[in-house]
Coordinates of C-alpha atoms and ligand atoms in Angstrom, one line a residue:
M1 CA 11.8 -34.1 -0.7
T2 CA 14.5 -31.4 -1.6
S3 CA 17.5 -31.4 0.9
K4 CA 17.8 -27.3 0.0
V5 CA 17.2 -25.1 2.8
F6 CA 16.8 -21.1 2.7
S7 CA 18.4 -19.3 5.4
R8 CA 18.0 -15.8 4.8
P9 CA 15.3 -13.6 6.7
F10 CA 12.1 -12.3 5.1
T11 CA 12.2 -9.4 7.2
Q12 CA 15.1 -7.9 6.5
Q13 CA 15.6 -4.8 5.1
E14 CA 18.9 -3.0 3.1
S15 CA 20.6 -0.7 5.3
I16 CA 19.9 3.1 5.2
S17 CA 22.2 4.9 3.2
Q18 CA 25.1 6.7 4.4
E19 CA 24.0 10.0 2.8
A20 CA 20.4 9.3 4.9
I21 CA 22.4 8.6 7.7
D22 CA 24.4 12.1 7.4
A23 CA 21.4 14.1 7.0
A24 CA 19.5 12.2 10.4
I25 CA 22.6 13.1 12.0
E26 CA 22.3 16.7 10.9
V27 CA 18.8 17.1 12.0
L28 CA 19.8 15.5 15.5
K29 CA 22.5 18.1 16.1
S30 CA 20.1 21.0 15.4
G31 CA 18.0 19.7 17.8
R32 CA 15.1 21.0 15.7
L33 CA 13.1 17.5 15.1
H34 CA 9.6 19.7 14.8
R35 CA 8.8 20.2 11.6
Y36 CA 7.9 23.9 12.1
N37 CA 10.9 24.6 13.9
T38 CA 12.5 26.7 11.2
I39 CA 14.6 29.8 11.0
G40 CA 13.4 33.0 8.9
D41 CA 11.9 31.3 5.5
E42 CA 14.0 28.2 5.5
L43 CA 12.1 25.1 4.7
S44 CA 12.3 22.4 7.3
E45 CA 13.2 18.6 5.9
A46 CA 9.6 17.3 6.3
S47 CA 8.7 20.6 3.7
L48 CA 11.5 19.6 1.6
L49 CA 10.2 16.2 1.4
E50 CA 6.7 16.9 0.6
Q51 CA 8.4 19.4 -2.5
E52 CA 10.2 16.1 -3.6
Y53 CA 7.7 13.8 -3.2
A54 CA 5.3 15.6 -4.7
N55 CA 7.6 16.4 -7.7
F56 CA 8.2 12.6 -8.1
Q57 CA 4.4 11.3 -8.1
G58 CA 3.8 14.9 -10.4
S59 CA 1.1 15.9 -8.2
R60 CA 0.7 19.5 -7.2
Y61 CA 0.4 18.8 -3.2
C62 CA 1.8 16.8 -0.9
L63 CA 1.4 16.3 3.1
A64 CA 4.1 14.4 5.5
C65 CA 2.3 12.9 8.0
A66 CA 2.6 9.8 10.7
S67 CA 1.2 6.6 8.9
G68 CA -0.2 5.6 5.7
G69 CA -3.5 4.9 7.8
Y70 CA -3.3 8.3 8.9
A71 CA -3.4 9.4 5.4
M72 CA -6.6 7.2 4.8
S73 CA -8.5 8.6 7.5
V74 CA -7.4 12.2 7.0
S75 CA -8.2 11.9 3.3
L76 CA -11.5 10.7 4.3
K77 CA -12.6 13.4 6.6
A78 CA -11.0 15.8 4.4
A79 CA -13.2 14.8 1.6
G80 CA -16.2 15.4 3.4
L81 CA -16.8 11.6 5.2
K82 CA -19.9 12.1 7.8
A83 CA -20.2 9.8 11.0
G84 CA -22.0 6.7 9.7
E85 CA -21.5 7.0 5.9
K86 CA -20.8 4.2 3.9
V87 CA -17.2 3.8 1.9
L88 CA -16.7 1.1 -0.6
T89 CA -13.8 -1.0 -0.2
N90 CA -11.7 -4.2 -1.1
M91 CA -12.0 -7.3 1.1
Y92 CA -9.0 -8.1 0.2
T93 CA -6.6 -5.8 2.0
L94 CA -4.6 -5.1 5.1
A95 CA -6.3 -4.1 8.6
P96 CA -5.4 -0.2 8.2
V97 CA -7.7 0.2 5.3
P98 CA -11.1 -0.7 7.3
G99 CA -9.5 0.9 10.5
S100 CA -8.9 4.0 8.6
I101 CA -12.5 4.2 7.4
S102 CA -13.4 3.1 11.2
N103 CA -11.4 5.9 12.5
A104 CA -13.2 8.3 10.2
G105 CA -16.5 7.5 11.3
G106 CA -17.4 5.4 7.9
E107 CA -18.8 1.8 7.5
P108 CA -16.7 0.2 5.3
I109 CA -18.8 -2.3 2.3
F110 CA -16.6 -5.0 1.1
I111 CA -16.6 -5.4 -2.5
E112 CA -14.9 -8.6 -4.0
I113 CA -12.0 -9.6 -5.7
N114 CA -11.0 -11.8 -8.8
E115 CA -8.4 -14.4 -9.2
N116 CA -6.3 -11.7 -10.5
L117 CA -6.6 -10.3 -7.0
V118 CA -7.7 -7.1 -8.0
L119 CA -11.5 -5.4 -7.4
D120 CA -14.2 -7.5 -9.1
L121 CA -15.8 -4.3 -11.1
E122 CA -19.1 -6.1 -11.5
D123 CA -19.6 -6.2 -7.8
L124 CA -18.3 -3.0 -7.4
S125 CA -21.0 -1.5 -10.0
R126 CA -23.6 -3.1 -8.1
K127 CA -22.8 -2.1 -4.7
A128 CA -22.1 1.3 -5.7
I129 CA -25.7 1.4 -6.9
S130 CA -27.1 -0.4 -3.6
S131 CA -25.4 1.0 -1.3
K132 CA -25.4 5.0 -2.5
A133 CA -22.1 5.1 -0.9
R134 CA -20.3 8.3 -2.3
F135 CA -16.9 7.0 -1.4
L136 CA -14.3 4.5 -2.8
L137 CA -11.3 3.8 -0.9
I138 CA -9.3 1.4 -3.5
S139 CA -6.7 -0.6 -1.6
H140 CA -4.2 -1.8 -4.8
M141 CA -3.5 -4.8 -2.4
R142 CA 0.1 -6.1 -2.9
G143 CA 0.8 -4.0 -5.8
H144 CA -1.9 -5.2 -8.2
L145 CA -3.3 -2.8 -10.7
V146 CA -7.2 -3.1 -11.6
D147 CA -8.0 -2.0 -15.0
M148 CA -7.8 1.6 -13.9
N149 CA -9.6 3.1 -17.2
K150 CA -12.8 0.7 -16.5
L151 CA -12.4 1.7 -12.8
M152 CA -12.6 5.3 -13.8
Q153 CA -15.9 4.8 -15.9
I154 CA -17.3 3.3 -12.7
V155 CA -16.0 6.2 -10.8
E156 CA -17.7 8.7 -13.0
D157 CA -20.9 7.1 -13.8
N158 CA -21.6 6.7 -10.1
N159 CA -20.1 10.0 -8.9
L160 CA -17.6 8.2 -6.4
I161 CA -15.0 10.2 -4.6
L162 CA -11.9 7.9 -5.5
I163 CA -9.4 7.8 -2.7
E164 CA -6.1 5.4 -3.3
D165 CA -4.4 3.6 -0.9
C166 CA -1.0 2.8 -2.6
A167 CA 1.1 1.2 -0.1
H168 CA 2.0 -1.2 -2.1
T169 CA 2.1 0.6 -5.5
M170 CA 4.2 3.6 -5.0
G171 CA 6.4 4.1 -7.9
A172 CA 3.7 1.9 -9.9
K173 CA 2.0 3.2 -13.0
W174 CA -1.4 2.3 -15.2
Q175 CA -0.5 3.3 -18.9
D176 CA 1.5 6.5 -18.1
K177 CA -0.1 7.6 -15.1
R178 CA 1.4 7.3 -11.8
S179 CA -0.8 5.4 -9.0
G180 CA -2.4 7.6 -7.0
N181 CA -3.4 10.1 -9.2
F182 CA -6.4 8.8 -10.3
G183 CA -9.0 10.3 -8.3
L184 CA -9.5 13.0 -5.5
A185 CA -6.3 11.9 -3.3
G186 CA -3.3 9.1 -2.9
C187 CA -2.0 7.5 0.2
F188 CA 1.3 6.2 0.7
S189 CA 3.1 4.5 3.7
T190 CA 7.0 4.5 4.7
Q191 CA 6.6 2.1 7.3
T192 CA 9.7 -0.3 6.9
Y193 CA 8.0 -2.9 4.7
K194 CA 6.9 -0.7 2.2
H195 CA 8.8 1.3 -1.2
L196 CA 10.5 3.8 1.3
N197 CA 11.4 3.3 4.8
S198 CA 11.8 5.4 7.9
G199 CA 10.2 2.7 10.3
E200 CA 6.7 4.7 10.1
G201 CA 5.5 7.5 8.0
G202 CA 2.9 8.3 5.5
L203 CA 2.4 10.5 2.4
L204 CA -0.5 11.8 0.9
T205 CA -0.8 13.7 -2.2
S206 CA -3.8 15.6 -4.4
N207 CA -4.3 18.1 -6.8
D208 CA -7.3 19.3 -5.2
A209 CA -6.5 23.0 -3.1
E210 CA -9.2 22.9 -0.9
F211 CA -9.1 19.1 0.0
M212 CA -5.2 19.5 0.7
A213 CA -5.7 22.6 2.8
R214 CA -8.4 20.8 5.3
A215 CA -6.1 17.6 5.3
I216 CA -3.0 19.7 6.6
I217 CA -4.9 21.5 9.4
L218 CA -6.4 18.3 10.2
S219 CA -2.8 16.8 10.5
G220 CA -2.1 19.5 12.9
S221 CA -0.6 22.8 11.4
Y222 CA -0.7 25.0 14.4
M223 CA -1.6 27.8 11.9
L224 CA 2.0 27.4 10.5
Y225 CA 0.3 25.9 7.0
E226 CA 2.4 28.9 5.0
R227 CA 5.7 26.9 6.2
H228 CA 4.6 23.7 4.3
G229 CA 6.5 22.7 0.7
A230 CA 3.6 21.3 -1.4
A231 CA 0.8 23.4 0.1
P232 CA -1.9 25.6 -1.7
D233 CA -2.0 29.3 -1.3
K234 CA -2.4 30.7 1.8
E235 CA -5.8 32.0 0.5
V236 CA -7.3 28.6 0.0
F237 CA -6.9 28.3 4.1
A238 CA -8.8 31.4 4.7
D239 CA -12.5 29.8 5.7
I240 CA -10.8 26.3 6.3
R241 CA -8.3 27.2 8.9
L242 CA -11.2 27.9 11.7
Q243 CA -13.4 25.1 10.7
T244 CA -11.4 22.2 10.5
P245 CA -10.4 20.4 13.7
N246 CA -6.7 19.3 14.6
Y247 CA -6.2 15.4 14.5
S248 CA -2.3 15.6 15.5
G249 CA -0.6 12.9 13.3
R250 CA 2.3 15.0 12.0
M251 CA 5.9 13.9 10.3
D252 CA 9.1 15.2 12.1
N253 CA 12.3 16.1 10.3
L254 CA 14.2 13.2 11.1
R255 CA 11.8 10.6 9.5
A256 CA 11.9 13.1 6.7
A257 CA 15.7 13.4 6.5
I258 CA 15.8 9.6 5.9
L259 CA 13.4 9.5 3.4
R260 CA 14.5 12.3 1.0
P261 CA 17.6 10.4 -0.3
Q262 CA 15.7 7.5 -0.9
I263 CA 13.4 9.0 -3.4
K264 CA 16.5 9.3 -5.5
S265 CA 16.7 5.7 -5.5
L266 CA 13.2 4.6 -5.7
E267 CA 13.5 4.2 -9.8
K268 CA 16.5 2.1 -9.2
N269 CA 15.2 -0.1 -6.6
I270 CA 11.5 -0.8 -8.7
K271 CA 14.0 -2.5 -11.6
R272 CA 15.8 -4.3 -8.8
W273 CA 12.1 -5.8 -7.2
N274 CA 11.0 -6.8 -10.4
E275 CA 13.8 -8.7 -11.6
R276 CA 13.4 -10.6 -8.4
Y277 CA 9.7 -11.0 -9.1
Q278 CA 10.3 -12.0 -12.5
L279 CA 12.5 -14.7 -11.5
V280 CA 10.5 -16.2 -9.1
E281 CA 7.0 -15.7 -11.2
K282 CA 8.7 -17.6 -14.4
K283 CA 10.0 -20.6 -11.9
L284 CA 7.0 -21.0 -10.3
R285 CA 5.1 -21.1 -13.6
E286 CA 7.0 -24.4 -14.1
F287 CA 5.0 -26.2 -11.6
K288 CA 1.6 -27.1 -13.0
G289 CA -0.9 -26.7 -10.2
I290 CA 0.7 -23.4 -9.2
E291 CA -1.4 -20.2 -10.3
L292 CA 0.2 -16.9 -10.6
P293 CA -2.1 -13.8 -11.2
E294 CA -2.2 -12.5 -14.7
R295 CA -1.2 -8.9 -14.9
S296 CA -1.9 -6.8 -17.7
I297 CA 0.7 -5.1 -20.2
E298 CA -0.8 -1.6 -19.0
E299 CA 0.2 -2.2 -15.6
R300 CA 3.7 -1.0 -14.5
Y301 CA 4.2 -2.8 -11.2
V302 CA 6.6 -3.1 -8.5
G303 CA 7.3 -6.2 -7.6
S304 CA 8.1 -6.2 -3.9
S305 CA 5.9 -9.1 -2.9
I306 CA 4.5 -11.9 -4.7
Q307 CA 1.5 -14.2 -4.6
F308 CA 0.2 -17.5 -5.9
R309 CA -2.6 -20.1 -5.5
I310 CA -2.5 -23.7 -5.0
P311 CA -6.6 -24.2 -6.6
G312 CA -8.8 -26.6 -4.4
I313 CA -6.2 -26.6 -1.6
T314 CA -7.7 -27.6 1.8
N315 CA -7.3 -25.4 5.2
A316 CA -5.8 -28.7 6.5
D317 CA -3.3 -29.3 3.2
A318 CA -2.7 -25.4 3.1
K319 CA -1.4 -25.4 7.0
A320 CA 0.9 -28.5 6.2
F321 CA 1.9 -26.7 3.1
L322 CA 3.3 -23.6 5.4
E323 CA 4.6 -25.9 7.7
V324 CA 6.9 -27.4 5.3
N325 CA 8.0 -24.7 3.8
K326 CA 8.6 -23.0 6.8
K327 CA 11.0 -26.2 8.1
L328 CA 12.9 -25.1 5.1
G329 CA 13.3 -21.6 5.7
V330 CA 10.7 -20.1 3.1
E331 CA 8.1 -18.2 5.1
L332 CA 4.9 -17.8 3.4
K333 CA 1.8 -15.8 4.1
W334 CA -2.0 -17.6 4.0
F335 CA -4.8 -15.8 3.5
G336 CA -7.1 -18.4 4.3
G337 CA -6.6 -18.7 8.3
D338 CA -9.5 -18.6 10.9
D339 CA -7.3 -16.9 13.5
P340 CA -5.0 -13.7 12.4
S341 CA -1.4 -14.1 13.3
G342 CA 1.3 -11.5 12.3
F343 CA -0.9 -9.6 10.4
T344 CA -4.7 -9.7 9.3
S345 CA -6.0 -9.3 5.8
N346 CA -9.3 -11.2 5.9
H347 CA -12.8 -9.4 6.5
K348 CA -14.0 -12.3 8.8
S349 CA -11.0 -11.2 11.4
W350 CA -12.2 -7.5 11.4
K351 CA -15.3 -8.5 14.2
Y352 CA -16.0 -4.6 14.7
I353 CA -17.8 -4.3 11.2
E354 CA -20.9 -6.0 10.5
Q355 CA -20.0 -9.1 8.7
Q356 CA -20.7 -9.2 5.1
S357 CA -20.8 -12.3 2.6
L358 CA -18.2 -12.7 0.2
E359 CA -18.0 -16.2 -0.9
A360 CA -16.4 -15.8 -4.1
S361 CA -13.2 -14.0 -2.7
D362 CA -13.2 -16.2 0.6
K363 CA -12.7 -18.8 -1.7
I364 CA -9.6 -17.2 -3.6
L365 CA -7.9 -16.4 -0.4
S366 CA -8.4 -19.7 1.2
S367 CA -5.9 -20.8 -1.7
L368 CA -3.4 -17.5 -1.8
F369 CA 0.1 -17.7 -0.6
D370 CA 2.1 -14.8 -0.4
L371 CA 5.9 -13.7 0.2
R372 CA 7.7 -10.6 0.6
L373 CA 10.9 -10.3 -1.6
P374 CA 13.2 -8.1 0.3
L375 CA 16.1 -6.2 -2.0
T376 CA 18.5 -8.2 0.5
F377 CA 17.7 -11.3 -1.5
T378 CA 20.1 -11.9 -4.2
L379 CA 18.4 -13.4 -7.6
E380 CA 20.2 -17.0 -6.4
D381 CA 18.4 -16.7 -3.1
C382 CA 15.0 -16.1 -5.3
S383 CA 16.1 -18.8 -7.3
L384 CA 16.3 -21.4 -4.4
L385 CA 13.1 -20.2 -2.6
S386 CA 11.3 -20.7 -5.7
E387 CA 12.6 -24.4 -5.7
I388 CA 12.0 -25.1 -2.5
I389 CA 8.4 -23.6 -2.8
G390 CA 7.6 -26.0 -6.2
E391 CA 9.3 -28.8 -4.6
C392 CA 6.9 -28.4 -1.0
A393 CA 3.7 -27.9 -3.2
E394 CA 4.0 -30.9 -5.1
P395 CA 2.1 -33.2 -2.6
F396 CA -0.8 -30.6 -2.8
L397 CA -0.9 -30.1 -7.1
Y398 CA -3.4 -31.7 -9.1
Ligands
PLP401 C1 0.9 -1.0 5.2 C2 -0.4 -0.7 4.7 C3 -0.7 0.4 5.0 C4 -0.6 1.6 5.7 O1 0.0 1.2 6.7 P1 0.3 2.3 7.5 O2 1.5 0.7 8.7 O3 -0.4 3.0 8.5 O4 1.7 3.2 7.2 C5 -2.5 0.4 4.2 N1 -2.6 -0.2 3.2 C6 -2.1 -1.4 3.0 C7 -2.5 -2.4 2.1 C8 -0.7 -1.8 3.4 O5 0.1 -3.0 3.4

């Protein structure tokens, strides 16, 4: 057994840059934290963030809102989801995804995943036909992109309205197209553990004017939609403004001020995440019996976390494996636990939804481990934690 110990926390972000701190202090000094508290035709920090993120994303419109989960439920509402309607979605995702469907009044139908942790497209086709669902909320869980060309063919064949959960693919691309630009809407989170950090927050992007007008009114615009930075023309709101309820979920200027400078560092940070990811991937591949998802060369991913499987591992061994890693300072997540602690990503722990049989994916999740790669880890740290994982895994490998 190894004598190495890892001592860095897996939940430690880099500090907020001086530029962002200065911008936040300016907002605090002004006292005008609410996004519509502007003077003359000045654009608020929230509106400027919308312009800058739309620009980065290459989308026509952007709405800054309270969270990624909020962006998803508002998207479903703005896309016309009716109470009790079915929404196709991944069985492998995080609790805010089924939660957003429930919040919008819909009912999730879970689609199986495959060993590369992306949607099983055959299961999607089958269930799109059998359920007659109009919506697909795809979650690019842990940044793994399914073959988007094949996916779009299924979307087209079944007339699905596609909404993308890009909480883990902000900055990622399939071929030359950014994740979030494939369907009606892209939903992003700026919660601390994602690619931009404002504690909490969400961004919703789209090229569809009427959809975005509805989303803006839903987010609680007090009829001040003309003060938005990346919104449709005011004519688009003519009927929508009085026919759409207010579900307050705006972003404030303080968060927006912290986020704006971070957009400028995103490309550089993607390279830093991927250096870490590729190092850990290479090291873990040296251990026979540890399997890593295969990624398509068409996928330009953001490696802010990494997943691996120990096929065939029993639940008791998986728990023992987590324990030894933890003793040596390596915090792994396991997706096979019966009772969720710290996070929930398993459909079996969402008991408010009618239980669905997903045996193929259950088997994959029961052997799946996950770890974050925060940018506070150096490459040496990444190397060390890979060695610890590999050595801890040895007794459980075949
Ligand atoms: C974090 C996350 C979200 C959104 O989370 P919020 O906390 O609501 O911003 C959505 N999907 C996935 C897969 C996530 O990890």
